[in-house]
Tab-separated table of C-alpha atoms and ligand atoms in Angstrom:
chain	number	residue	atom	x	y	z
A	1	MET	CA	-0.055	0.088	-0.026
A	2	ALA	CA	1.349	3.435	-0.823
A	3	ASP	CA	2.264	6.230	1.528
A	4	PHE	CA	-0.823	8.204	2.434
A	5	HIS	CA	-1.319	11.537	3.861
A	6	SER	CA	-5.025	11.819	4.612
A	7	ILE	CA	-7.382	9.021	5.415
A	8	VAL	CA	-11.145	9.071	5.826
A	9	ILE	CA	-12.733	6.028	7.408
A	10	LEU	CA	-16.353	5.317	7.303
A	11	THR	CA	-17.835	2.734	9.684
A	12	GLY	CA	-21.241	1.069	10.097
A	13	ALA	CA	-22.941	-1.458	12.233
A	14	GLY	CA	-20.592	-4.223	11.306
A	15	VAL	CA	-17.649	-2.684	13.265
A	16	SER	CA	-19.782	-3.000	16.435
A	17	ALA	CA	-21.138	-6.617	15.786
A	18	GLU	CA	-18.357	-8.289	17.673
A	19	SER	CA	-19.130	-6.131	20.679
A	20	GLY	CA	-22.630	-7.609	20.617
A	21	VAL	CA	-24.457	-4.645	19.117
A	22	ALA	CA	-27.060	-5.840	16.703
A	23	THR	CA	-26.624	-4.809	12.960
A	24	PHE	CA	-29.458	-3.428	11.084
A	25	ARG	CA	-29.937	-5.766	8.217
A	26	GLY	CA	-29.765	-9.062	9.987
A	27	PRO	CA	-31.935	-12.005	8.800
A	28	GLY	CA	-35.360	-10.699	7.711
A	29	GLY	CA	-34.284	-7.103	7.556
A	30	LEU	CA	-35.285	-6.307	11.185
A	31	TRP	CA	-33.587	-4.294	13.808
A	32	GLU	CA	-34.078	-6.264	16.968
A	33	GLY	CA	-37.666	-7.331	15.938
A	34	HIS	CA	-38.742	-3.894	14.795
A	35	ARG	CA	-39.418	-2.681	11.308
A	36	VAL	CA	-37.500	0.290	10.123
A	37	GLU	CA	-40.623	2.245	9.387
A	38	ASP	CA	-41.751	1.840	13.110
A	39	VAL	CA	-38.829	3.036	14.832
A	40	CYS	CA	-36.590	5.122	12.499
A	41	THR	CA	-38.648	7.650	10.720
A	42	PRO	CA	-40.119	11.087	11.600
A	43	GLN	CA	-43.555	9.494	10.900
A	44	ALA	CA	-43.018	6.885	13.403
A	45	LEU	CA	-42.064	9.415	16.028
A	46	ALA	CA	-45.193	11.503	15.374
A	47	ARG	CA	-47.470	8.395	15.298
A	48	ASP	CA	-46.051	6.536	18.246
A	49	ALA	CA	-43.557	8.550	20.278
A	50	GLU	CA	-43.815	6.070	23.257
A	51	LEU	CA	-42.511	3.136	20.964
A	52	VAL	CA	-39.830	5.193	19.407
A	53	HIS	CA	-38.527	6.608	22.686
A	54	ARG	CA	-38.740	3.098	24.315
A	55	PHE	CA	-36.749	1.623	21.513
A	56	TYR	CA	-33.879	4.072	21.806
A	57	ASP	CA	-34.157	4.034	25.786
A	58	GLU	CA	-33.349	0.127	25.533
A	59	ARG	CA	-30.415	0.575	23.027
A	60	ARG	CA	-28.990	3.449	25.184
A	61	ALA	CA	-29.218	1.228	28.302
A	62	LYS	CA	-27.676	-1.723	26.520
A	63	LEU	CA	-24.393	0.384	25.918
A	64	ALA	CA	-23.442	-0.293	29.415
A	65	GLN	CA	-23.222	-3.955	28.673
A	66	VAL	CA	-20.964	-3.744	25.663
A	67	GLU	CA	-17.456	-2.931	25.211
A	68	PRO	CA	-15.274	-1.795	22.276
A	69	ASN	CA	-13.773	-4.669	20.355
A	70	ALA	CA	-10.440	-5.095	18.579
A	71	ALA	CA	-11.485	-3.027	15.553
A	72	HIS	CA	-12.566	0.022	17.663
A	73	LEU	CA	-9.303	-0.187	19.482
A	74	ALA	CA	-7.224	-0.523	16.320
A	75	LEU	CA	-8.779	2.576	14.887
A	76	ALA	CA	-8.102	4.607	18.008
A	77	ARG	CA	-4.417	3.380	17.800
A	78	LEU	CA	-4.293	4.477	14.163
A	79	GLU	CA	-5.421	7.920	15.115
A	80	ALA	CA	-2.899	8.126	17.977
A	81	GLN	CA	0.058	6.938	16.162
A	82	TRP	CA	-0.415	7.791	12.404
A	83	PRO	CA	1.246	11.087	11.586
A	84	GLY	CA	-1.212	12.178	8.714
A	85	GLU	CA	-4.681	13.613	8.626
A	86	LEU	CA	-7.594	11.225	9.738
A	87	LEU	CA	-11.255	11.540	10.033
A	88	LEU	CA	-13.324	8.768	11.408
A	89	VAL	CA	-16.891	9.068	10.211
A	90	THR	CA	-19.311	6.551	11.790
A	91	GLN	CA	-22.905	5.775	11.012
A	92	ASN	CA	-23.293	4.133	14.304
A	93	VAL	CA	-25.115	5.589	17.202
A	94	ASP	CA	-23.318	3.699	19.822
A	95	ASP	CA	-20.404	5.196	21.718
A	96	LEU	CA	-17.807	2.415	21.293
A	97	HIS	CA	-15.354	4.472	19.058
A	98	GLU	CA	-15.120	7.159	21.676
A	99	ARG	CA	-14.715	4.703	24.491
A	100	ALA	CA	-11.931	3.039	22.570
A	101	GLY	CA	-10.174	6.448	22.412
A	102	SER	CA	-11.070	7.816	18.976
A	103	GLN	CA	-11.309	11.731	18.986
A	104	ARG	CA	-11.204	12.800	15.427
A	105	LEU	CA	-14.856	11.273	15.055
A	106	LEU	CA	-18.101	12.385	13.590
A	107	HIS	CA	-21.332	10.660	14.373
A	108	MET	CA	-23.190	11.267	11.099
A	109	HIS	CA	-26.347	9.658	12.145
A	110	GLY	CA	-26.684	11.052	15.699
A	111	GLU	CA	-25.887	9.424	19.071
A	112	LEU	CA	-27.771	7.325	21.651
A	113	LYS	CA	-26.182	9.269	24.423
A	114	SER	CA	-27.615	12.611	22.993
A	115	ALA	CA	-31.129	14.139	23.037
A	116	LEU	CA	-32.296	16.749	20.509
A	117	CYS	CA	-34.848	19.556	21.184
A	118	ALA	CA	-37.304	19.463	18.224
A	119	ALA	CA	-38.245	23.133	19.252
A	120	CYS	CA	-34.902	24.896	19.592
A	121	GLY	CA	-32.523	22.429	17.991
A	122	VAL	CA	-30.182	22.250	20.990
A	123	ARG	CA	-28.317	18.777	21.529
A	124	GLU	CA	-27.928	17.721	25.108
A	125	ARG	CA	-25.725	14.723	26.510
A	126	TRP	CA	-28.353	12.162	27.745
A	127	ASP	CA	-27.476	9.019	29.728
A	128	ALA	CA	-30.909	8.294	31.257
A	129	PRO	CA	-34.222	7.215	29.867
A	130	LEU	CA	-35.849	9.802	27.644
A	131	PRO	CA	-39.666	9.757	28.116
A	132	PRO	CA	-41.528	11.602	25.273
A	133	GLU	CA	-42.383	15.244	26.209
A	134	SER	CA	-39.241	15.609	28.365
A	135	GLU	CA	-38.534	19.266	28.982
A	136	CYS	CA	-35.651	20.916	27.039
A	137	PRO	CA	-33.112	22.245	29.482
A	138	ASN	CA	-32.436	25.276	27.067
A	139	CYS	CA	-35.929	26.478	25.959
A	140	GLY	CA	-38.235	24.586	28.344
A	141	THR	CA	-40.287	23.140	25.618
A	142	PRO	CA	-41.458	19.513	26.339
A	143	ALA	CA	-39.928	18.505	22.866
A	144	LEU	CA	-36.856	16.433	23.528
A	145	ARG	CA	-36.441	13.362	21.121
A	146	PRO	CA	-33.643	10.839	20.675
A	147	ASP	CA	-30.775	12.450	18.701
A	148	ILE	CA	-30.925	9.974	15.919
A	149	VAL	CA	-31.000	10.904	12.208
A	150	PHE	CA	-34.091	9.243	11.033
A	151	PHE	CA	-34.614	8.101	7.473
A	152	GLY	CA	-35.535	11.095	5.405
A	153	GLU	CA	-33.510	13.420	7.625
A	154	MET	CA	-30.286	15.240	6.828
A	155	PRO	CA	-27.215	13.613	8.256
A	156	TYR	CA	-24.862	15.780	10.558
A	157	GLN	CA	-21.749	17.405	9.407
A	158	MET	CA	-22.055	16.618	5.628
A	159	GLU	CA	-20.036	19.793	4.803
A	160	ARG	CA	-17.015	18.661	6.994
A	161	ILE	CA	-17.356	15.169	5.614
A	162	GLU	CA	-17.421	16.378	2.032
A	163	ALA	CA	-14.324	18.502	2.647
A	164	ALA	CA	-12.491	15.689	4.260
A	165	LEU	CA	-13.223	13.408	1.278
A	166	ALA	CA	-12.044	16.029	-1.116
A	167	GLN	CA	-8.682	15.921	0.559
A	168	ALA	CA	-8.499	12.310	1.240
A	169	ASP	CA	-5.987	10.104	-0.596
A	170	LEU	CA	-7.381	6.821	0.951
A	171	PHE	CA	-10.983	6.051	1.749
A	172	VAL	CA	-11.761	3.070	3.945
A	173	SER	CA	-15.291	1.713	4.535
A	174	ILE	CA	-15.595	-0.906	7.438
A	175	GLY	CA	-18.649	-2.942	8.297
A	176	THR	CA	-21.278	-1.126	6.386
A	177	SER	CA	-23.884	-2.503	3.939
A	178	GLY	CA	-23.553	0.361	1.483
A	179	ALA	CA	-27.345	0.534	1.385
A	180	VAL	CA	-28.033	3.942	3.230
A	181	TYR	CA	-27.273	7.224	1.346
A	182	PRO	CA	-25.435	9.629	1.462
A	183	ALA	CA	-22.806	7.420	3.335
A	184	ALA	CA	-23.052	4.730	0.538
A	185	GLY	CA	-21.885	7.354	-2.021
A	186	PHE	CA	-18.718	8.394	-0.165
A	187	VAL	CA	-16.708	5.846	-2.001
A	188	GLN	CA	-17.739	7.383	-5.391
A	189	THR	CA	-16.887	10.877	-4.202
A	190	ALA	CA	-13.491	9.744	-2.943
A	191	ARG	CA	-12.678	7.808	-6.142
A	192	HIS	CA	-13.858	10.702	-8.214
A	193	ARG	CA	-11.269	12.796	-6.429
A	194	GLY	CA	-8.574	10.260	-7.024
A	195	ALA	CA	-8.374	8.614	-3.613
A	196	ALA	CA	-7.529	4.936	-3.215
A	197	THR	CA	-10.541	2.853	-1.809
A	198	LEU	CA	-10.648	-0.115	0.445
A	199	GLU	CA	-13.442	-2.025	1.881
A	200	LEU	CA	-13.324	-4.167	5.003
A	201	ASN	CA	-16.573	-6.076	5.385
A	202	LEU	CA	-17.879	-9.592	6.440
A	203	ASP	CA	-19.730	-9.944	3.019
A	204	PRO	CA	-19.439	-8.063	-0.150
A	205	SER	CA	-21.471	-4.928	0.385
A	206	GLU	CA	-24.031	-3.407	-2.065
A	207	GLY	CA	-21.175	-0.875	-3.031
A	208	SER	CA	-18.509	-3.443	-3.375
A	209	ILE	CA	-17.951	-2.835	-7.123
A	210	TRP	CA	-16.860	0.614	-6.370
A	211	PHE	CA	-13.849	-0.255	-4.220
A	212	GLU	CA	-10.418	-0.881	-5.710
A	213	GLU	CA	-9.870	-3.511	-3.001
A	214	SER	CA	-12.171	-5.454	-0.750
A	215	ARG	CA	-11.074	-7.786	2.070
A	216	MET	CA	-13.721	-9.980	3.454
A	217	GLY	CA	-13.912	-10.993	7.164
A	218	PRO	CA	-14.766	-10.000	10.607
A	219	ALA	CA	-13.766	-6.384	11.520
A	220	GLY	CA	-12.197	-7.597	14.734
A	221	THR	CA	-9.594	-9.422	12.646
A	222	LEU	CA	-9.237	-7.276	9.504
A	223	VAL	CA	-9.013	-3.826	11.020
A	224	PRO	CA	-6.132	-4.467	13.404
A	225	GLU	CA	-4.260	-6.195	10.479
A	226	TRP	CA	-4.863	-3.299	8.193
A	227	VAL	CA	-3.822	-0.851	11.001
A	228	GLU	CA	-0.712	-2.759	11.546
A	229	GLU	CA	0.080	-2.516	7.825
A	230	VAL	CA	-0.400	1.264	7.677
A	231	LEU	CA	1.500	2.014	10.767
A	232	SER	CA	4.442	-0.236	9.784
A	233	GLN	CA	4.693	1.562	6.352
A	234	SER	CA	4.456	5.030	7.865
A	235	THR	CA	7.488	4.340	10.085
A	236	GLN	CA	9.396	3.049	7.045
A	237	SER	CA	8.852	6.102	4.852
A	238	SER	CA	10.976	9.189	5.377
A	239	PRO	CA	9.377	12.136	7.044
A	240	ILE	CA	10.813	14.428	4.461
A	241	SER	CA	8.772	12.765	1.664
A	242	ARG	CA	5.492	13.832	3.520
B	1	LIG	P1	-26.195	-2.628	8.347
B	1	LIG	O1	-26.620	-3.507	9.405
B	1	LIG	O2	-26.997	-2.347	7.191
B	1	LIG	O3	-24.863	-3.512	7.616
B	1	LIG	C1	-23.965	-3.989	8.461
B	1	LIG	C2	-22.800	-4.630	7.588
B	1	LIG	O4	-21.776	-5.033	8.607
B	1	LIG	C3	-23.197	-5.648	6.596
B	1	LIG	O5	-22.695	-5.458	5.291
B	1	LIG	C4	-22.534	-6.915	7.213
B	1	LIG	O6	-21.973	-7.805	6.304
B	1	LIG	C5	-21.368	-6.315	7.942
B	1	LIG	N1	-20.807	-6.998	9.250
B	1	LIG	C6	-21.598	-7.811	10.119
B	1	LIG	N2	-20.886	-8.260	11.015
B	1	LIG	C7	-19.579	-7.885	10.835
B	1	LIG	C8	-18.344	-8.117	11.288
B	1	LIG	N3	-18.280	-8.822	12.342
B	1	LIG	N4	-17.210	-7.448	10.805
B	1	LIG	C9	-17.381	-6.649	9.584
B	1	LIG	N5	-18.472	-6.583	9.015
B	1	LIG	C10	-19.629	-7.069	9.524
B	1	LIG	O7	-25.605	-1.358	9.044
B	1	LIG	P2	-25.046	-0.012	8.307
B	1	LIG	O8	-24.504	-0.239	6.888
B	1	LIG	O9	-24.250	0.641	9.352
B	1	LIG	O10	-26.344	0.871	8.062
B	1	LIG	C11	-27.544	0.741	8.913
B	1	LIG	C12	-27.933	1.982	9.588
B	1	LIG	O11	-28.352	1.527	10.893
B	1	LIG	C13	-26.954	3.070	9.895
B	1	LIG	O12	-27.383	4.188	9.415
B	1	LIG	C14	-26.784	3.154	11.394
B	1	LIG	O13	-26.976	4.551	11.782
B	1	LIG	C15	-27.846	2.348	11.998
B	1	LIG	N6	-27.357	1.286	13.039
B	1	LIG	C16	-26.464	1.636	13.968
B	1	LIG	C17	-25.936	0.707	14.835
B	1	LIG	C18	-24.844	1.107	15.827
B	1	LIG	O14	-24.897	2.226	16.249
B	1	LIG	N7	-24.006	0.144	16.243
B	1	LIG	C19	-26.541	-0.523	14.833
B	1	LIG	C20	-27.460	-0.971	13.769
B	1	LIG	C21	-27.849	0.062	12.881
B	2	LIG	ZN1	-35.241	23.528	23.175
């Protein structure tokens, strides 16, 4: 692998699978027994706020029972030891990347440990259950909802992500099915700008054809191997060539 200066990494549910966090498109396309339309759309929230809030309350509570795995830890090690630019963009709403030590991290689809005020837009750290009509600490309106980007809503930080993709000379996608846009299109943007593209996934994803290189296997094995490769090459190359 060549000497890279700027890496953008996209992760999806597959990176947390070995920690025991369910992926989205398991057998039957259900997320822990719920249909996407019932828990992950603005319409669902309007129709049955109790159900949607309870679903995310359960997932938030479960975070206490899971730990980062070797893939999260390897990505944090890469950030700490690799001398170039790096941005980790995750579609995951769990907090396993930050618990592993990643800091240059964007949660493009929101976070379980955050609440969003539908009235004033403020985002608030949230560790406890979040009953519907919880009052916003900023504006007092009973309008707090899970800070999750539902289908049909605009992901967070798209400008920063697009800017990083424009600079990147390597784009790596890990554990994502390549089915949810705009994240699924990042590989095409990166390629268009001339970046090398690598996919690490358990199975070929819907976007596999777009990647120059695809490695298939569990993230807990593939990611540490790849990080080791990048770090060993960066120590071999002369700092002057950067
Ligand atoms: P997805 O469930 O659609 O796809 C998961 C992908 O990971 C699949 O391609 C699968 O082959 C792969 N995978 C499964 N186990 C793996 C492993 N051990 N190692 C490597 N790869 C593995 O998930 P997605 O692509 O992230 O998209 C679904 C959406 O659901 C996202 O928008 C995300 O916000 C949300 N989601 C988040 C979480 C989380 O926070 N952990 C969990 C489920 C869904
Ligand atoms: Zn508010």
